[in-house]
PDB file of C-alpha atoms and ligand atoms in Angstrom:
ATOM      1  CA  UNK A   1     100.632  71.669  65.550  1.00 50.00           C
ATOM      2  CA  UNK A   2      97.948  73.727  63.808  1.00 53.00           C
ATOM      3  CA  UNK A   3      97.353  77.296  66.106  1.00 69.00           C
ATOM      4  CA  UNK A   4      93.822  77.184  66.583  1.00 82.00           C
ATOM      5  CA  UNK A   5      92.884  80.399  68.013  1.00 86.00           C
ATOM      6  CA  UNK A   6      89.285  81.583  66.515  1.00 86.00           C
ATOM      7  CA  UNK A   7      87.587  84.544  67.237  1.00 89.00           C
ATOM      8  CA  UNK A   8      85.428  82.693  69.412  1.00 88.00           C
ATOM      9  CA  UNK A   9      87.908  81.277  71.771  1.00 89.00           C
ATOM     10  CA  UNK A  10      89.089  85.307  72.125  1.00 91.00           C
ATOM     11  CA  UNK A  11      85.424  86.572  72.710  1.00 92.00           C
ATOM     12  CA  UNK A  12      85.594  83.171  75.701  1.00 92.00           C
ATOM     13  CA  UNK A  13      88.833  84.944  76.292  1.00 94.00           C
ATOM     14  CA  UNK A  14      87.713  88.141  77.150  1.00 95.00           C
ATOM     15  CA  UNK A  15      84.984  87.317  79.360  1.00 95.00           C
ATOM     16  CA  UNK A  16      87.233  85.227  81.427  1.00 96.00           C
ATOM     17  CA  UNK A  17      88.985  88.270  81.805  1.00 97.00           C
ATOM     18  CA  UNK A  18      85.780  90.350  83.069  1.00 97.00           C
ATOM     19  CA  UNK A  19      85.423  87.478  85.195  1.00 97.00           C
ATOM     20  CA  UNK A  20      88.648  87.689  87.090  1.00 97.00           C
ATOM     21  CA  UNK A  21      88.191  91.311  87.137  1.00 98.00           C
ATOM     22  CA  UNK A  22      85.057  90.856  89.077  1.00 98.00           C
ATOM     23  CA  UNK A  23      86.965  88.631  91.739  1.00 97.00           C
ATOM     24  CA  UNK A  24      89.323  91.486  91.985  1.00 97.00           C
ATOM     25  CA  UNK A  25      92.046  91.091  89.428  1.00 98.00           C
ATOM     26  CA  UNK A  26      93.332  94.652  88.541  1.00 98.00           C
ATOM     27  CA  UNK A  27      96.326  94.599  86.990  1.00 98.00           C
ATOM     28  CA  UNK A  28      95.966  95.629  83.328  1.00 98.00           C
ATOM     29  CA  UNK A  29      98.971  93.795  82.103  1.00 98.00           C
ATOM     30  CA  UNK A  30      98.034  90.490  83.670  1.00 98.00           C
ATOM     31  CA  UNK A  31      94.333  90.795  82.213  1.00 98.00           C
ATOM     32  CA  UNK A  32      96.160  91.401  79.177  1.00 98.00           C
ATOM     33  CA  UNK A  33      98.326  88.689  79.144  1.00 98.00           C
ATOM     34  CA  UNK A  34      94.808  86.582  80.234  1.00 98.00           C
ATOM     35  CA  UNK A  35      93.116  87.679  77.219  1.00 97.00           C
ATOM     36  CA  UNK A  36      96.172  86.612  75.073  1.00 97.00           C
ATOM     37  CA  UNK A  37      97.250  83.228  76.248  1.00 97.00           C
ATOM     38  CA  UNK A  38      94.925  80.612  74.476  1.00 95.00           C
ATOM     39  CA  UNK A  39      94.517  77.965  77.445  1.00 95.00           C
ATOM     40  CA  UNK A  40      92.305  76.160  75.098  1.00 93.00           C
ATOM     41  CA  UNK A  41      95.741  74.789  73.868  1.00 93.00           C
ATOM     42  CA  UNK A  42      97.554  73.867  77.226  1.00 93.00           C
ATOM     43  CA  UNK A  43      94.803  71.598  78.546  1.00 87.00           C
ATOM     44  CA  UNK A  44      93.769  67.969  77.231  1.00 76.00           C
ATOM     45  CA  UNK A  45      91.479  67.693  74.340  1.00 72.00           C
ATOM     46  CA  UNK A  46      88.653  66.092  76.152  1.00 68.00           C
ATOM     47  CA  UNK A  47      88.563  69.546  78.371  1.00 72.00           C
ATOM     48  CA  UNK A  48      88.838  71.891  75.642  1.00 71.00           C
ATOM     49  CA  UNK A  49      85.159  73.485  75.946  1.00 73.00           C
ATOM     50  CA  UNK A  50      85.737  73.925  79.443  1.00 86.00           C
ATOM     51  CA  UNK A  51      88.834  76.146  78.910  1.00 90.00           C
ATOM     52  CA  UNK A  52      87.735  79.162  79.580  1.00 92.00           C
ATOM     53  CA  UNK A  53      85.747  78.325  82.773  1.00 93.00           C
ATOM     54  CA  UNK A  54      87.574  79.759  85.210  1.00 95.00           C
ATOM     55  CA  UNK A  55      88.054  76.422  86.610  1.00 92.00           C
ATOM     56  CA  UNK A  56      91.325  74.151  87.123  1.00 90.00           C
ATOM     57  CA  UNK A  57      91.406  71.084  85.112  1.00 89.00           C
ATOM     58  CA  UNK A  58      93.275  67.896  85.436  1.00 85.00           C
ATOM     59  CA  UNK A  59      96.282  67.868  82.517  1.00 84.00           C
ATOM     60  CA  UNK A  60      97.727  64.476  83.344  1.00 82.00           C
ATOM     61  CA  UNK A  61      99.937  62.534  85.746  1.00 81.00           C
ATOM     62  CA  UNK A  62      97.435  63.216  88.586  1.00 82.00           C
ATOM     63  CA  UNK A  63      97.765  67.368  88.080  1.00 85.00           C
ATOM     64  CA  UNK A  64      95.830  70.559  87.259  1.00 86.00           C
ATOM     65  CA  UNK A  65      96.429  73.254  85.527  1.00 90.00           C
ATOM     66  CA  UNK A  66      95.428  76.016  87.780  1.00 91.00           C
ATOM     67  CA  UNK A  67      92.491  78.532  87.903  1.00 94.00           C
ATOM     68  CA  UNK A  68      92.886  80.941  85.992  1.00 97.00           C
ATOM     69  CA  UNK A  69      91.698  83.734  88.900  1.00 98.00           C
ATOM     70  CA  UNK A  70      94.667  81.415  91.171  1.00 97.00           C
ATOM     71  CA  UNK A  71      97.323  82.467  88.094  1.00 98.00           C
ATOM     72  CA  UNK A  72      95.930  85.942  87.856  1.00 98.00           C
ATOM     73  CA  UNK A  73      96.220  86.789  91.422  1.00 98.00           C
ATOM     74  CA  UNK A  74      99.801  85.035  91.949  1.00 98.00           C
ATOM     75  CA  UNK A  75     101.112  86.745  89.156  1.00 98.00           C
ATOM     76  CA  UNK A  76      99.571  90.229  90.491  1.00 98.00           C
ATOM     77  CA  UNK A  77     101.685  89.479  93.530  1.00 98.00           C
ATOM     78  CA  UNK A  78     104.874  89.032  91.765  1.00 98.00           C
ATOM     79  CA  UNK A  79     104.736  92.519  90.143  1.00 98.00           C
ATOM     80  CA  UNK A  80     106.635  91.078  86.892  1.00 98.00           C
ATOM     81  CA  UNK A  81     108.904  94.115  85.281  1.00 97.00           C
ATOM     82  CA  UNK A  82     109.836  93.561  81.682  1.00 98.00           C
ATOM     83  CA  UNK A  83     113.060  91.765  81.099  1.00 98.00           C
ATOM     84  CA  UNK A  84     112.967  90.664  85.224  1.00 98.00           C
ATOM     85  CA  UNK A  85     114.450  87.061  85.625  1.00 98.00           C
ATOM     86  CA  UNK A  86     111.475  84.816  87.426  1.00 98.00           C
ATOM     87  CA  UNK A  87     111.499  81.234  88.408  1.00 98.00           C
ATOM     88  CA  UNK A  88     108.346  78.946  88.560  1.00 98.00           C
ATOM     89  CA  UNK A  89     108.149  76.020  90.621  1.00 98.00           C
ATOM     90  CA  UNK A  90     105.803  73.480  88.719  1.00 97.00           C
ATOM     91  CA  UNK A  91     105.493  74.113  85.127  1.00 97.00           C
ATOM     92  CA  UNK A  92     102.590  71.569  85.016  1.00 95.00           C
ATOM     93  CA  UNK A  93     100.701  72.509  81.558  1.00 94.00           C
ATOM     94  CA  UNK A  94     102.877  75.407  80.872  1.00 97.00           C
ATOM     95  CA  UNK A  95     100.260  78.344  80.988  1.00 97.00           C
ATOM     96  CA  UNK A  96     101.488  80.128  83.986  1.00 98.00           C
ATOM     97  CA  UNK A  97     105.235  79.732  82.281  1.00 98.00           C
ATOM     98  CA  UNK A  98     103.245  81.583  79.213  1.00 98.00           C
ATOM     99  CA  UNK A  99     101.487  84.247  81.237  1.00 98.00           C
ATOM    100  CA  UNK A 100     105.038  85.308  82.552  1.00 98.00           C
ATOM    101  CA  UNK A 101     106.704  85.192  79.038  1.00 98.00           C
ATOM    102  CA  UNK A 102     103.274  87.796  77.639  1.00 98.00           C
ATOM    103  CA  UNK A 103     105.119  89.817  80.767  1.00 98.00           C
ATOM    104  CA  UNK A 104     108.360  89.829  78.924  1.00 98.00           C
ATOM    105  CA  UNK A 105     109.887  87.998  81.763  1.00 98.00           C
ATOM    106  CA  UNK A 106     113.131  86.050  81.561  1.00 98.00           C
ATOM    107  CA  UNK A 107     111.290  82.208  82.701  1.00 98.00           C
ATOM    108  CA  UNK A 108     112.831  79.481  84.158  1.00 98.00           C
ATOM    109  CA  UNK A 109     110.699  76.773  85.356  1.00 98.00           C
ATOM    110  CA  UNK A 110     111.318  73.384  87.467  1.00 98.00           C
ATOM    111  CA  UNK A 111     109.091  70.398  87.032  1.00 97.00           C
ATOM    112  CA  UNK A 112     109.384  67.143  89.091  1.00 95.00           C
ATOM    113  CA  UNK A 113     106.994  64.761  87.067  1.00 94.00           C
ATOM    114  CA  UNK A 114     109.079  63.768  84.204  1.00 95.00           C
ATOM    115  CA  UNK A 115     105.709  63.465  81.806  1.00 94.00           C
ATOM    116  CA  UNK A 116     104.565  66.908  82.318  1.00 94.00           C
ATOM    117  CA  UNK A 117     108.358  68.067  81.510  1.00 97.00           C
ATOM    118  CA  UNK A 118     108.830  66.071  78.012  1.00 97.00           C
ATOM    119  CA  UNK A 119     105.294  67.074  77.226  1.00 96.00           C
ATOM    120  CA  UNK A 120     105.070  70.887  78.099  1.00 97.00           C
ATOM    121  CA  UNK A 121     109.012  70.971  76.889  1.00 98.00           C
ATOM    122  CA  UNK A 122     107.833  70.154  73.185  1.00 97.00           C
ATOM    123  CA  UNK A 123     105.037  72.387  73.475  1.00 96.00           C
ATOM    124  CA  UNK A 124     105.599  75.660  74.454  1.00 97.00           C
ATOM    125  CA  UNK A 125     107.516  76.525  72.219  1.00 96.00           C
ATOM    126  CA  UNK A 126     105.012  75.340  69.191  1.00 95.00           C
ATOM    127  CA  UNK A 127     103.087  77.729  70.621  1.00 95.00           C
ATOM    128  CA  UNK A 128     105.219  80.812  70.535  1.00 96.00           C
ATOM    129  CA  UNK A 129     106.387  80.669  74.257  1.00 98.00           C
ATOM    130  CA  UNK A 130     109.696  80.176  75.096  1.00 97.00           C
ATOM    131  CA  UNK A 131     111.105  79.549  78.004  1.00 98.00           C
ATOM    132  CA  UNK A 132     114.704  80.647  79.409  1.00 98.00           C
ATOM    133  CA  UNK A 133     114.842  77.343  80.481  1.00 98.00           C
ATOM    134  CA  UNK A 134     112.978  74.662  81.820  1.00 98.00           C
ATOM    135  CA  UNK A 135     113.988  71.728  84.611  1.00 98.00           C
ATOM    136  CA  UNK A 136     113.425  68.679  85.196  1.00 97.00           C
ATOM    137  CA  UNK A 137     114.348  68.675  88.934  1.00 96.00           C
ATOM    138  CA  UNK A 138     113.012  69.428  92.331  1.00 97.00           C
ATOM    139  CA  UNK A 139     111.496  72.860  92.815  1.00 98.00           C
ATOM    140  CA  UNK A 140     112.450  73.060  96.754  1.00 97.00           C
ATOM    141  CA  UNK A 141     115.899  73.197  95.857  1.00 97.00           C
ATOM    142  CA  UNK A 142     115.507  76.105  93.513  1.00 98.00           C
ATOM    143  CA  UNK A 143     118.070  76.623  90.565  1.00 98.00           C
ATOM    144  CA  UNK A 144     121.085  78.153  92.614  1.00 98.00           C
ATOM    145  CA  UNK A 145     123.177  77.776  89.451  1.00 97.00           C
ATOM    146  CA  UNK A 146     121.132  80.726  87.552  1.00 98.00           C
ATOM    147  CA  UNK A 147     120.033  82.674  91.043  1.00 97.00           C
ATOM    148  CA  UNK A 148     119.287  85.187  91.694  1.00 98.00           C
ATOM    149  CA  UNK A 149     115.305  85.868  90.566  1.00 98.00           C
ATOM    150  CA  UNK A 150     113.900  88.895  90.626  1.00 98.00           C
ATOM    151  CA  UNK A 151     110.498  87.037  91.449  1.00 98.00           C
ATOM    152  CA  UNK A 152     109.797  83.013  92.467  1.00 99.00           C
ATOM    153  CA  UNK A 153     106.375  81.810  92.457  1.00 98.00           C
ATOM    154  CA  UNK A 154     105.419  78.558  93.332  1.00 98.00           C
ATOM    155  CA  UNK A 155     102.149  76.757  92.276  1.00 97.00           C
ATOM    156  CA  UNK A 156     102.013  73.634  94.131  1.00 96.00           C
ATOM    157  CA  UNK A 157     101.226  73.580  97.808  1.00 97.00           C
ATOM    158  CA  UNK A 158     104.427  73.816 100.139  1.00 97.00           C
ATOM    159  CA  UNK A 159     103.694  72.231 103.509  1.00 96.00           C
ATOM    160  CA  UNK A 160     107.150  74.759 104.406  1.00 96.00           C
ATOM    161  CA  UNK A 161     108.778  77.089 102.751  1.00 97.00           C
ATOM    162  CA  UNK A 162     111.964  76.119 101.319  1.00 97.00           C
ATOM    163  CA  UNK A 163     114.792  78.146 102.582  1.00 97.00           C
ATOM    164  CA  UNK A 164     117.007  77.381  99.177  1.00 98.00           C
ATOM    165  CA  UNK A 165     114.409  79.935  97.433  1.00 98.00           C
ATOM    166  CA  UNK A 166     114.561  82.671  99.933  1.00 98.00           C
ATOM    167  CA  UNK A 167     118.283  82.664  99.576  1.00 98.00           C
ATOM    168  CA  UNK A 168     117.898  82.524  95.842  1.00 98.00           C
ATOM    169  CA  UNK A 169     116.100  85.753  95.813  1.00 98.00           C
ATOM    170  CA  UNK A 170     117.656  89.333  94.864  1.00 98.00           C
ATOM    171  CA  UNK A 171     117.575  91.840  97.180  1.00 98.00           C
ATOM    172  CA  UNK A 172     113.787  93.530  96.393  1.00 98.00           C
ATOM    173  CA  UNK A 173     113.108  90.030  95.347  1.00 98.00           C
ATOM    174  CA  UNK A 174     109.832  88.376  96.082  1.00 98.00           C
ATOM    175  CA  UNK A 175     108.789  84.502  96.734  1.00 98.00           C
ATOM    176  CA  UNK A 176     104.900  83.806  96.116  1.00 98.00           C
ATOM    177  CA  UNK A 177     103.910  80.636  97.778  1.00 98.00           C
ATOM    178  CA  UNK A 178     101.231  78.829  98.590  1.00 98.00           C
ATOM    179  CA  UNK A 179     101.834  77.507 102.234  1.00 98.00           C
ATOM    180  CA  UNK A 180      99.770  74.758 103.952  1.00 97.00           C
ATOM    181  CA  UNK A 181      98.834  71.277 104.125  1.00 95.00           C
ATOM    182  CA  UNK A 182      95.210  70.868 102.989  1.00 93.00           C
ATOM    183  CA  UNK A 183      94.924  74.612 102.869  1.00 97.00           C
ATOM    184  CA  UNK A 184      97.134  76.936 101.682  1.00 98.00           C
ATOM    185  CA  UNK A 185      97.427  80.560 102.976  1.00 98.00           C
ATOM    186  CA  UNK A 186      98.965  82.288  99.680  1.00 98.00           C
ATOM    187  CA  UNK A 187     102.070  84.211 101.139  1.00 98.00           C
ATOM    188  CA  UNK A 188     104.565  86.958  99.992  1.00 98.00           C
ATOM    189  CA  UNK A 189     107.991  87.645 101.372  1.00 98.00           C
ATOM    190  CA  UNK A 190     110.167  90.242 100.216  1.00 98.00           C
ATOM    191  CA  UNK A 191     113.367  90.190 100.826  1.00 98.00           C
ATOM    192  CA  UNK A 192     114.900  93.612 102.132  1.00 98.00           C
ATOM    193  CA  UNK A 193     118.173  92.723 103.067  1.00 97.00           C
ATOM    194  CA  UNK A 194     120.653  90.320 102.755  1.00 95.00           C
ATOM    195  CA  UNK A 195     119.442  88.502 105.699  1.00 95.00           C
ATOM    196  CA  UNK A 196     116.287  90.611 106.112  1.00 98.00           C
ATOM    197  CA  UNK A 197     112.596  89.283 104.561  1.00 98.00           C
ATOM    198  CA  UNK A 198     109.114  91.120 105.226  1.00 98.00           C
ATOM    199  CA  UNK A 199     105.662  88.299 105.011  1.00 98.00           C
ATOM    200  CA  UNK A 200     102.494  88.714 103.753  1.00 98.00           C
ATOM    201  CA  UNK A 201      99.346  86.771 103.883  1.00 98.00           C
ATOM    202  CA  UNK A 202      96.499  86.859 100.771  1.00 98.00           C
ATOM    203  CA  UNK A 203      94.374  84.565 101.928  1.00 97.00           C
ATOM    204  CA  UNK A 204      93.363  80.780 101.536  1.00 97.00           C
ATOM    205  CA  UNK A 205      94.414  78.804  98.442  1.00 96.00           C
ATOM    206  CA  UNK A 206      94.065  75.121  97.624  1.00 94.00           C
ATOM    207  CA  UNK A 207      96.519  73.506  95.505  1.00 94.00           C
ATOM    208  CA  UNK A 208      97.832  70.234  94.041  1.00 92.00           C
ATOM    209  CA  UNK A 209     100.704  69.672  97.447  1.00 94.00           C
ATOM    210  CA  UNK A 210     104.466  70.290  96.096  1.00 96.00           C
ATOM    211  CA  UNK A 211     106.020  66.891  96.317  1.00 91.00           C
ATOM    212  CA  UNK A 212     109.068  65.826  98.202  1.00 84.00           C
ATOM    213  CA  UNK A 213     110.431  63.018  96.661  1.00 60.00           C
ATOM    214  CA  UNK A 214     111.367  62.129  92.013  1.00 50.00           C
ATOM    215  CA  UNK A 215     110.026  59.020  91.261  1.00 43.00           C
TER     216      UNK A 215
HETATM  217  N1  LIG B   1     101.854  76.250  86.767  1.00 79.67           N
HETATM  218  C1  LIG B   1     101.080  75.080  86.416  1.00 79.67           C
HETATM  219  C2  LIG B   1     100.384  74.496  87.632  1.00 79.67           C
HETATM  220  C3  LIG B   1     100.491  73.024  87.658  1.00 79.67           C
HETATM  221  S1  LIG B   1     100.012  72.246  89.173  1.00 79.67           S
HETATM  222  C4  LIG B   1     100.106  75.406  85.305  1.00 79.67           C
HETATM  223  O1  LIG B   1      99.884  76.593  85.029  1.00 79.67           O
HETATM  224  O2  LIG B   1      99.588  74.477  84.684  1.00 79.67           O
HETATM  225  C5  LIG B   1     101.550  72.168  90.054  1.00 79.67           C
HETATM  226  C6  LIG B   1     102.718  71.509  89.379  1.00 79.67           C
HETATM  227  O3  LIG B   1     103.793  71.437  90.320  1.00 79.67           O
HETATM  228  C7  LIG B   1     102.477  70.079  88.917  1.00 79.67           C
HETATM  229  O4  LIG B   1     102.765  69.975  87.564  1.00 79.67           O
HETATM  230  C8  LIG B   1     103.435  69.250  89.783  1.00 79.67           C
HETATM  231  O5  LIG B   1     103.947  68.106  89.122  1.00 79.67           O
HETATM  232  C9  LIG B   1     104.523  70.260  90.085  1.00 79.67           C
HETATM  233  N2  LIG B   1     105.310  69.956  91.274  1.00 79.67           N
HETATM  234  C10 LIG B   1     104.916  69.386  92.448  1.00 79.67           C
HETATM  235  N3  LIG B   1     105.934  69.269  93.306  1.00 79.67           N
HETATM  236  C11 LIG B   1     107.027  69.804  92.678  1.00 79.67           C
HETATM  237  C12 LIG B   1     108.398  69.971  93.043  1.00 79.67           C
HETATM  238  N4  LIG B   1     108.864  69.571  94.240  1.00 79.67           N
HETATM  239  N5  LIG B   1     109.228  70.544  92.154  1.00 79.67           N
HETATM  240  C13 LIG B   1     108.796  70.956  90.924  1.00 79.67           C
HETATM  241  N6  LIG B   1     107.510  70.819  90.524  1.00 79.67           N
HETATM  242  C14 LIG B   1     106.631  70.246  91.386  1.00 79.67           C
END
């Protein structure tokens, strides 16, 4: 693949990034890694002039990449650390897998629709981003062969929260997750103690729903 990144896809770039600053992004290193990550590249060529909207878009296999203000505040939430280990649950198009990897975290990332997997597999890497790992697999089981994460976030709607990814948390670990049916109430826990987790609320959400069941 040819990298084509003009100067006017950064100048898009950077006002999505004043954008998400005016809904109340305020991290400096996630609007950085915002202005760096070309999106234009991680969603279908039909929706490439609407890449910088900030605006999900379908990618295939009836799911969306996310907003980019839904990425932006997520990732805030995690509080990525350089060289931290993080899992994502739904790698979908691969941009909030790249976001993470601008953070210099250590990414591993499970994906349950076996087309978005081959696809974003072959991609990220032509890109520049790679991945720790990446999973095909079922994201409310977590990876408990390479726990613990310093950080999970989730990006599909979990009707629960799966109990496999509190217990695959470190200790000062955090899960981000989306939880709700047709709404989702973003929610933090950290986990204090070896059996001891504090919960936050951010708000409502509305994602694609985390599914139960591989086809
Ligand atoms: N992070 C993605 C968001 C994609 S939407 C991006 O930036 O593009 C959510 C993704 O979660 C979809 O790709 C969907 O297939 C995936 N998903 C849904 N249920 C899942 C599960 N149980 N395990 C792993 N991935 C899941």
């Amino acid at each position: 693949m040819i990298i084509n990144d003009s100067n006017r896809h950064k100048g898009l770039r950077n006002q999505l990034v004043r954008t998400i600053k005016a809904k109340g992004i305020k991290d400096k290193s996630v609007l950085d890694a915002v202005s760096k990550v070309p999106r234009h590249l991680f969603m279908d060529s039909g929706f490439i002039d609407f890449a910088y909207q900030d605006k999900p878009f379908p990618i295939g296999a009836d799911q969306t990449i996310s907003q980019p203000y839904t990425v932006a505040f997520q990732t805030e939430l995690l509080k990525v650390e350089p060289g931290q280990k993080i899992l994502e649950i739904g790698t979908g198009s691969g941009y909030q897998t790249a976001i993470l990897i601008e953070l210099k975290a250590e990414v591993y990332s499970i994906e349950r629709q076996k087309e978005l997997y081959t696809k974003v597999k072959k991609f990220l890497p032509k890109v520049g981003y790679v991945p720790k790992k990446l999973v095909f697999g079922d994201g409310y089981l977590g990876l408990p062969e390479h726990a613990s994460f310093d950080g999970i976030i989730v990006t599909a709607g979990a009707p629960f929260v799966p109990k496999p990814l509190l217990e695959q948390l470190k200790i000062g670990g955090r899960l981000v997750i989306p939880v709700g049916d047709e709404v989702q109430v973003m929610t933090v826990f950290t986990r204090t103690g070896e059996k001891k987790f504090e919960k936050h609320e951010y708000g409502d959400f509305r994602f694609v729903p985390m599914l139960k069941e591989k086809n």
